Amino acid sequence: MFDNLSEKLDKALHILKGHGKITEVNVADTLKEVRRALLDADVNFKIAKDFTTKVKEKAIGENVLTTLQPGQLMVKLVKDELTELMGGDVSGINLSGNPTIILMSGLQGSGKTTFSGKLANYLKTKKNKKPLLVACDIYRPAAINQLHVVGEQIGVEVYSEEGNKNAVEIAQNAIKHAKANGFNVVIVDTAGRLAIDEEMMNEIANVHKAIEPNETLFVVDSMTGQDAVNTAKAFNDRLDFDGVILTKLDGDTRGGAAISIKSVVNKPIKFIGTGEKMEAIDVFYPSRMADRILG
Ligand code: GDP
């Protein structure tokens, strides 16, 4: 995960790590290299620039050059800033509803259906919940089948209505079904399109309004870099979602989405997907991710 970025940051911070005494020039050079590493990882220009400005300000504020171990302090400042950028504290999922209603949003292929299954499995096995999965994709029968396959795999019931072309109605009926049958979490998997379009946005906005979810999650493929951030912005403008799910972090992703998305939409990354298997789900910890990136 993020091997290239880790390597570049390690190189950038190398000068500082080795020096007992460092100079203003060392600090400036290092920050320039840090910024370059972030840009190479597909972090947007403004975010990368703000990042190094903030680290520089903190370094001045803490009189970094006169401290005993200036190099180590600089590394810590970079790590702290990276943690902050990715969200600071860990954000849990709100399970207070009865039933808790979770709406999944995102483009087709982002990993929505897979993640819906992973989340249901996680809530069932780790949180002792009784989840119901809802297939709300009224355009692609294959997507409904896919969710049924996932449900079978993890032993979770899947609600679908063959032939019904009204996503709002299906979602509402599913919630009624959940209430009548003792399900305490309802995970609604919605239709995704290959690109953002008005019809899709209207449909998911209508479902959102009708079922008033406790959690609206936006699923995005981390391999798509800056596009991931732009798509997040478009969905957030319409849905004002509660959290982001970054999938495919097991692939050869450069890291830009993970680093930038929080500061663009001001919503936390809640979970990450790290593989195709149902167990490949992790809670997102910004500080652990920063540790991992900085080695
Ligand atoms: P949807 O169209 O948004 O519902 O996306 P799918 O759940 O069908 O996922 C699209 C493809 O990405 C499938 O082949 C999944 O197996 C794969 N996929 C989903 N999540 C992950 C992940 O975290 N890592 C990897 N490597 N593949 C994933």
Tab-separated table of C-alpha atoms and ligand atoms in Angstrom:
chain	number	residue	atom	x	y	z
A	1	MET	CA	0.000	0.000	0.000
A	2	PHE	CA	1.393	3.394	-1.037
A	3	ASP	CA	4.894	1.960	-1.511
A	4	ASN	CA	5.974	4.676	-3.887
A	5	LEU	CA	4.839	7.485	-1.580
A	6	SER	CA	6.472	5.848	1.444
A	7	GLU	CA	9.727	5.502	-0.410
A	8	LYS	CA	9.710	9.110	-1.598
A	9	LEU	CA	8.840	10.513	1.826
A	10	ASP	CA	11.517	8.382	3.397
A	11	LYS	CA	14.008	9.816	0.943
A	12	ALA	CA	12.760	13.358	1.576
A	13	LEU	CA	13.089	12.994	5.338
A	14	HIS	CA	16.373	11.138	5.109
A	15	ILE	CA	18.522	14.252	5.369
A	16	LEU	CA	16.797	15.241	8.583
A	17	LYS	CA	16.838	11.796	10.110
A	18	GLY	CA	20.613	11.601	9.793
A	19	HIS	CA	21.561	15.073	11.013
A	20	GLY	CA	22.256	16.139	14.548
A	21	LYS	CA	22.230	19.752	13.504
A	22	ILE	CA	20.050	20.961	10.659
A	23	THR	CA	19.750	24.274	8.940
A	24	GLU	CA	16.953	26.344	7.524
A	25	VAL	CA	18.065	25.247	4.079
A	26	ASN	CA	17.748	21.558	5.047
A	27	VAL	CA	14.206	22.165	6.271
A	28	ALA	CA	13.203	24.062	3.139
A	29	ASP	CA	14.708	21.384	0.864
A	30	THR	CA	12.996	18.633	2.787
A	31	LEU	CA	9.612	20.295	2.593
A	32	LYS	CA	10.038	20.798	-1.115
A	33	GLU	CA	10.719	17.072	-1.487
A	34	VAL	CA	7.743	16.212	0.735
A	35	ARG	CA	5.515	18.325	-1.468
A	36	ARG	CA	6.864	16.633	-4.580
A	37	ALA	CA	6.203	13.203	-3.056
A	38	LEU	CA	2.602	14.186	-2.302
A	39	LEU	CA	2.063	15.518	-5.823
A	40	ASP	CA	3.479	12.293	-7.272
A	41	ALA	CA	0.977	10.373	-5.153
A	42	ASP	CA	-1.789	12.342	-6.914
A	43	VAL	CA	-2.559	14.660	-4.027
A	44	ASN	CA	-4.016	17.858	-5.406
A	45	PHE	CA	-1.696	20.843	-5.728
A	46	LYS	CA	-3.412	23.096	-3.209
A	47	ILE	CA	-3.605	20.405	-0.545
A	48	ALA	CA	0.081	19.531	-0.999
A	49	LYS	CA	1.034	23.203	-0.798
A	50	ASP	CA	-1.078	23.841	2.315
A	51	PHE	CA	0.405	20.733	3.878
A	52	THR	CA	3.981	21.912	3.628
A	53	THR	CA	3.045	25.447	4.646
A	54	LYS	CA	1.433	24.134	7.823
A	55	VAL	CA	4.407	21.919	8.666
A	56	LYS	CA	6.719	24.862	8.095
A	57	GLU	CA	4.664	27.118	10.370
A	58	LYS	CA	4.666	24.502	13.108
A	59	ALA	CA	8.412	24.027	12.706
A	60	ILE	CA	8.944	27.752	13.188
A	61	GLY	CA	6.491	27.814	16.102
A	62	GLU	CA	8.349	25.018	17.867
A	63	ASN	CA	11.775	26.559	17.122
A	64	VAL	CA	12.731	23.332	15.488
A	65	LEU	CA	16.288	24.376	14.722
A	66	THR	CA	17.192	24.943	18.337
A	67	THR	CA	15.755	21.701	19.730
A	68	LEU	CA	17.902	18.729	20.709
A	69	GLN	CA	16.759	16.414	17.922
A	70	PRO	CA	15.425	18.669	15.176
A	71	GLY	CA	15.279	15.907	12.564
A	72	GLN	CA	13.058	13.694	14.663
A	73	LEU	CA	10.806	16.606	15.546
A	74	MET	CA	10.373	17.415	11.840
A	75	VAL	CA	9.443	13.806	11.097
A	76	LYS	CA	6.890	13.954	13.904
A	77	LEU	CA	5.424	17.208	12.552
A	78	VAL	CA	5.015	15.650	9.096
A	79	LYS	CA	3.395	12.553	10.596
A	80	ASP	CA	1.013	14.618	12.744
A	81	GLU	CA	-0.009	16.731	9.772
A	82	LEU	CA	-0.577	13.662	7.627
A	83	THR	CA	-2.776	12.154	10.349
A	84	GLU	CA	-4.710	15.402	10.620
A	85	LEU	CA	-5.167	15.594	6.854
A	86	MET	CA	-6.596	12.075	6.743
A	87	GLY	CA	-9.113	12.822	9.457
A	88	GLY	CA	-7.446	13.047	12.860
A	89	ASP	CA	-9.480	10.784	15.113
A	90	VAL	CA	-11.021	7.506	14.071
A	91	SER	CA	-14.727	7.798	13.183
A	92	GLY	CA	-17.048	5.014	14.148
A	93	ILE	CA	-20.269	4.077	12.455
A	94	ASN	CA	-23.568	5.261	13.925
A	95	LEU	CA	-25.581	2.190	14.885
A	96	SER	CA	-28.156	3.978	17.011
A	97	GLY	CA	-31.198	3.456	14.791
A	98	ASN	CA	-33.851	0.835	15.360
A	99	PRO	CA	-33.296	-0.534	12.843
A	100	THR	CA	-30.129	1.306	11.831
A	101	ILE	CA	-30.470	2.279	8.188
A	102	ILE	CA	-27.324	2.486	6.093
A	103	LEU	CA	-27.471	3.798	2.535
A	104	MET	CA	-24.624	2.950	0.173
A	105	SER	CA	-23.793	5.332	-2.671
A	106	GLY	CA	-21.137	5.471	-5.356
A	107	LEU	CA	-20.383	4.772	-8.979
A	108	GLN	CA	-20.754	1.382	-10.612
A	109	GLY	CA	-17.602	-0.658	-10.144
A	110	SER	CA	-16.501	1.270	-7.060
A	111	GLY	CA	-17.049	-1.822	-4.922
A	112	LYS	CA	-20.428	-0.928	-3.422
A	113	THR	CA	-21.997	-4.374	-3.548
A	114	THR	CA	-18.845	-6.066	-2.304
A	115	PHE	CA	-18.564	-3.565	0.524
A	116	SER	CA	-22.250	-3.920	1.453
A	117	GLY	CA	-21.536	-7.620	1.970
A	118	LYS	CA	-18.348	-6.939	3.906
A	119	LEU	CA	-20.117	-4.470	6.175
A	120	ALA	CA	-23.022	-6.866	6.795
A	121	ASN	CA	-20.526	-9.601	7.623
A	122	TYR	CA	-18.536	-7.280	9.909
A	123	LEU	CA	-21.662	-6.152	11.779
A	124	LYS	CA	-22.905	-9.718	12.107
A	125	THR	CA	-19.655	-11.288	13.289
A	126	LYS	CA	-18.008	-8.396	15.169
A	127	LYS	CA	-20.946	-6.366	16.455
A	128	ASN	CA	-23.466	-9.108	17.012
A	129	LYS	CA	-26.053	-7.477	14.730
A	130	LYS	CA	-28.754	-9.003	12.543
A	131	PRO	CA	-28.367	-7.192	9.212
A	132	LEU	CA	-30.616	-7.240	6.174
A	133	LEU	CA	-29.135	-6.473	2.751
A	134	VAL	CA	-31.374	-4.671	0.255
A	135	ALA	CA	-30.892	-4.832	-3.516
A	136	CYS	CA	-32.094	-1.487	-4.808
A	137	ASP	CA	-30.528	-1.559	-8.271
A	138	ILE	CA	-33.571	-1.459	-10.539
A	139	TYR	CA	-31.560	-1.335	-13.769
A	140	ARG	CA	-29.229	-4.303	-13.610
A	141	PRO	CA	-30.652	-7.698	-12.665
A	142	ALA	CA	-27.053	-8.928	-12.519
A	143	ALA	CA	-26.403	-6.550	-9.622
A	144	ILE	CA	-29.351	-8.017	-7.709
A	145	ASN	CA	-28.032	-11.525	-8.309
A	146	GLN	CA	-24.581	-10.466	-7.208
A	147	LEU	CA	-25.950	-9.275	-3.866
A	148	HIS	CA	-27.838	-12.553	-3.426
A	149	VAL	CA	-24.587	-14.449	-4.012
A	150	VAL	CA	-22.811	-12.277	-1.450
A	151	GLY	CA	-25.666	-12.718	1.038
A	152	GLU	CA	-25.532	-16.480	0.694
A	153	GLN	CA	-21.789	-16.474	1.198
A	154	ILE	CA	-22.044	-14.691	4.547
A	155	GLY	CA	-25.387	-16.067	5.677
A	156	VAL	CA	-27.255	-12.758	5.539
A	157	GLU	CA	-30.765	-12.376	4.085
A	158	VAL	CA	-31.130	-10.249	0.954
A	159	TYR	CA	-34.345	-8.352	0.232
A	160	SER	CA	-35.223	-7.686	-3.405
A	161	GLU	CA	-38.373	-7.179	-5.461
A	162	GLU	CA	-38.320	-8.614	-8.922
A	163	GLY	CA	-39.964	-6.364	-11.477
A	164	ASN	CA	-40.407	-3.352	-9.184
A	165	LYS	CA	-38.829	-0.323	-10.852
A	166	ASN	CA	-39.326	2.048	-7.952
A	167	ALA	CA	-36.191	2.221	-5.798
A	168	VAL	CA	-37.871	4.324	-3.099
A	169	GLU	CA	-40.668	1.781	-2.732
A	170	ILE	CA	-38.269	-1.168	-2.544
A	171	ALA	CA	-36.212	0.546	0.156
A	172	GLN	CA	-39.316	1.438	2.168
A	173	ASN	CA	-40.739	-2.076	1.870
A	174	ALA	CA	-37.396	-3.524	2.932
A	175	ILE	CA	-37.425	-1.417	6.096
A	176	LYS	CA	-40.959	-2.615	6.877
A	177	HIS	CA	-39.769	-6.183	6.331
A	178	ALA	CA	-36.799	-5.576	8.657
A	179	LYS	CA	-39.006	-4.171	11.417
A	180	ALA	CA	-41.443	-7.064	11.158
A	181	ASN	CA	-38.694	-9.676	11.250
A	182	GLY	CA	-36.291	-8.447	13.898
A	183	PHE	CA	-33.466	-7.148	11.704
A	184	ASN	CA	-31.602	-4.352	13.483
A	185	VAL	CA	-29.497	-3.080	10.565
A	186	VAL	CA	-30.691	-2.441	7.007
A	187	ILE	CA	-27.992	-1.949	4.374
A	188	VAL	CA	-29.402	-0.497	1.157
A	189	ASP	CA	-27.220	-1.096	-1.911
A	190	THR	CA	-28.239	1.362	-4.634
A	191	ALA	CA	-27.723	1.504	-8.387
A	192	GLY	CA	-24.441	2.918	-9.603
A	193	ARG	CA	-23.644	4.373	-13.004
A	194	LEU	CA	-20.341	4.555	-14.761
A	195	ALA	CA	-20.392	8.315	-14.498
A	196	ILE	CA	-22.358	10.836	-12.488
A	197	ASP	CA	-25.643	11.701	-14.180
A	198	GLU	CA	-28.698	13.657	-13.128
A	199	GLU	CA	-31.107	10.725	-13.224
A	200	MET	CA	-28.959	8.650	-10.910
A	201	MET	CA	-28.383	11.541	-8.554
A	202	ASN	CA	-32.099	12.294	-8.400
A	203	GLU	CA	-32.922	8.678	-7.719
A	204	ILE	CA	-30.482	8.250	-4.859
A	205	ALA	CA	-31.446	11.650	-3.447
A	206	ASN	CA	-35.092	10.505	-3.443
A	207	VAL	CA	-34.238	7.248	-1.683
A	208	HIS	CA	-32.149	9.212	0.801
A	209	LYS	CA	-34.999	11.592	1.544
A	210	ALA	CA	-37.578	8.810	1.880
A	211	ILE	CA	-35.701	6.483	4.228
A	212	GLU	CA	-33.708	9.033	6.293
A	213	PRO	CA	-30.645	6.827	6.825
A	214	ASN	CA	-28.625	6.905	10.053
A	215	GLU	CA	-25.532	6.558	7.888
A	216	THR	CA	-25.079	7.457	4.250
A	217	LEU	CA	-21.795	6.048	3.029
A	218	PHE	CA	-20.001	6.953	-0.168
A	219	VAL	CA	-17.937	4.156	-1.697
A	220	VAL	CA	-15.036	5.041	-3.938
A	221	ASP	CA	-12.295	3.176	-5.750
A	222	SER	CA	-8.970	4.480	-4.422
A	223	MET	CA	-7.247	3.541	-7.675
A	224	THR	CA	-9.043	6.430	-9.401
A	225	GLY	CA	-6.921	9.095	-7.653
A	226	GLN	CA	-8.095	12.664	-8.244
A	227	ASP	CA	-11.275	11.384	-9.918
A	228	ALA	CA	-12.168	9.761	-6.618
A	229	VAL	CA	-11.993	13.154	-4.958
A	230	ASN	CA	-14.100	14.839	-7.669
A	231	THR	CA	-16.761	12.124	-7.528
A	232	ALA	CA	-16.854	12.418	-3.737
A	233	LYS	CA	-17.502	16.120	-4.073
A	234	ALA	CA	-20.390	15.593	-6.517
A	235	PHE	CA	-22.066	12.995	-4.283
A	236	ASN	CA	-21.515	15.051	-1.156
A	237	ASP	CA	-23.109	18.106	-2.754
A	238	ARG	CA	-26.287	16.082	-3.289
A	239	LEU	CA	-26.365	13.698	-0.341
A	240	ASP	CA	-24.324	15.382	2.374
A	241	PHE	CA	-23.090	11.882	3.227
A	242	ASP	CA	-21.657	10.831	6.597
A	243	GLY	CA	-18.550	8.940	5.629
A	244	VAL	CA	-16.313	7.596	2.905
A	245	ILE	CA	-15.363	4.000	2.145
A	246	LEU	CA	-12.114	3.669	0.222
A	247	THR	CA	-11.912	0.397	-1.659
A	248	LYS	CA	-9.131	-1.443	-3.463
A	249	LEU	CA	-6.380	-0.173	-1.195
A	250	ASP	CA	-4.743	-3.557	-1.687
A	251	GLY	CA	-4.001	-2.622	-5.302
A	252	ASP	CA	-1.229	-0.503	-6.677
A	253	THR	CA	-2.846	2.752	-5.585
A	254	ARG	CA	-0.739	5.855	-5.179
A	255	GLY	CA	-2.504	7.206	-2.112
A	256	GLY	CA	-3.799	10.566	-3.323
A	257	ALA	CA	-7.456	9.756	-2.662
A	258	ALA	CA	-6.797	8.530	0.876
A	259	ILE	CA	-4.836	11.662	1.684
A	260	SER	CA	-7.016	14.304	-0.021
A	261	ILE	CA	-10.621	13.192	0.253
A	262	LYS	CA	-11.242	14.224	3.883
A	263	SER	CA	-10.091	17.788	3.377
A	264	VAL	CA	-12.133	18.223	0.182
A	265	VAL	CA	-15.501	16.973	1.459
A	266	ASN	CA	-14.845	17.350	5.182
A	267	LYS	CA	-16.223	13.883	5.864
A	268	PRO	CA	-14.226	11.085	7.481
A	269	ILE	CA	-13.007	7.901	5.838
A	270	LYS	CA	-14.732	5.237	7.932
A	271	PHE	CA	-13.631	1.932	6.425
A	272	ILE	CA	-11.231	0.660	3.816
A	273	GLY	CA	-11.540	-2.316	1.495
A	274	THR	CA	-8.370	-4.326	1.105
A	275	GLY	CA	-9.354	-7.230	-1.136
A	276	GLU	CA	-12.181	-9.087	-2.825
A	277	LYS	CA	-12.899	-11.431	0.077
A	278	MET	CA	-15.679	-10.704	2.570
A	279	GLU	CA	-13.149	-10.384	5.407
A	280	ALA	CA	-11.092	-7.736	3.589
A	281	ILE	CA	-12.520	-4.767	5.503
A	282	ASP	CA	-10.736	-2.574	8.039
A	283	VAL	CA	-11.763	0.357	10.188
A	284	PHE	CA	-9.787	3.374	8.988
A	285	TYR	CA	-7.316	4.770	11.543
A	286	PRO	CA	-5.693	7.986	10.249
A	287	SER	CA	-2.711	7.758	12.617
A	288	ARG	CA	-2.020	4.117	11.761
A	289	MET	CA	-2.177	4.970	8.080
A	290	ALA	CA	0.260	7.872	8.613
A	291	ASP	CA	2.600	5.520	10.494
A	292	ARG	CA	2.395	3.086	7.642
A	293	ILE	CA	3.090	5.721	5.015
A	294	LEU	CA	6.021	7.188	6.901
A	295	GLY	CA	7.450	3.797	7.823
B	1	GDP	P1	-20.271	-2.010	-7.537
B	1	GDP	O1	-20.599	-1.940	-8.990
B	1	GDP	O2	-19.963	-0.677	-6.968
B	1	GDP	O3	-21.298	-2.728	-6.730
B	1	GDP	O4	-18.883	-2.811	-7.427
B	1	GDP	P2	-18.601	-4.336	-7.069
B	1	GDP	O5	-18.845	-4.580	-5.612
B	1	GDP	O6	-19.277	-5.223	-8.036
B	1	GDP	O7	-17.014	-4.371	-7.283
B	1	GDP	C1	-16.405	-4.190	-8.542
B	1	GDP	C2	-15.156	-5.066	-8.618
B	1	GDP	O8	-14.178	-4.633	-7.677
B	1	GDP	C3	-15.427	-6.532	-8.295
B	1	GDP	O9	-14.665	-7.337	-9.166
B	1	GDP	C4	-14.933	-6.676	-6.858
B	1	GDP	O10	-14.513	-7.994	-6.567
B	1	GDP	C5	-13.779	-5.709	-6.830
B	1	GDP	N1	-13.516	-5.164	-5.488
B	1	GDP	C6	-14.373	-4.568	-4.633
B	1	GDP	N2	-13.739	-4.162	-3.508
B	1	GDP	C7	-12.434	-4.505	-3.656
B	1	GDP	C8	-11.245	-4.332	-2.833
B	1	GDP	O11	-11.259	-3.755	-1.734
B	1	GDP	N3	-10.077	-4.800	-3.374
B	1	GDP	C9	-10.018	-5.423	-4.581
B	1	GDP	N4	-8.837	-5.849	-5.013
B	1	GDP	N5	-11.093	-5.583	-5.374
B	1	GDP	C10	-12.285	-5.128	-4.921
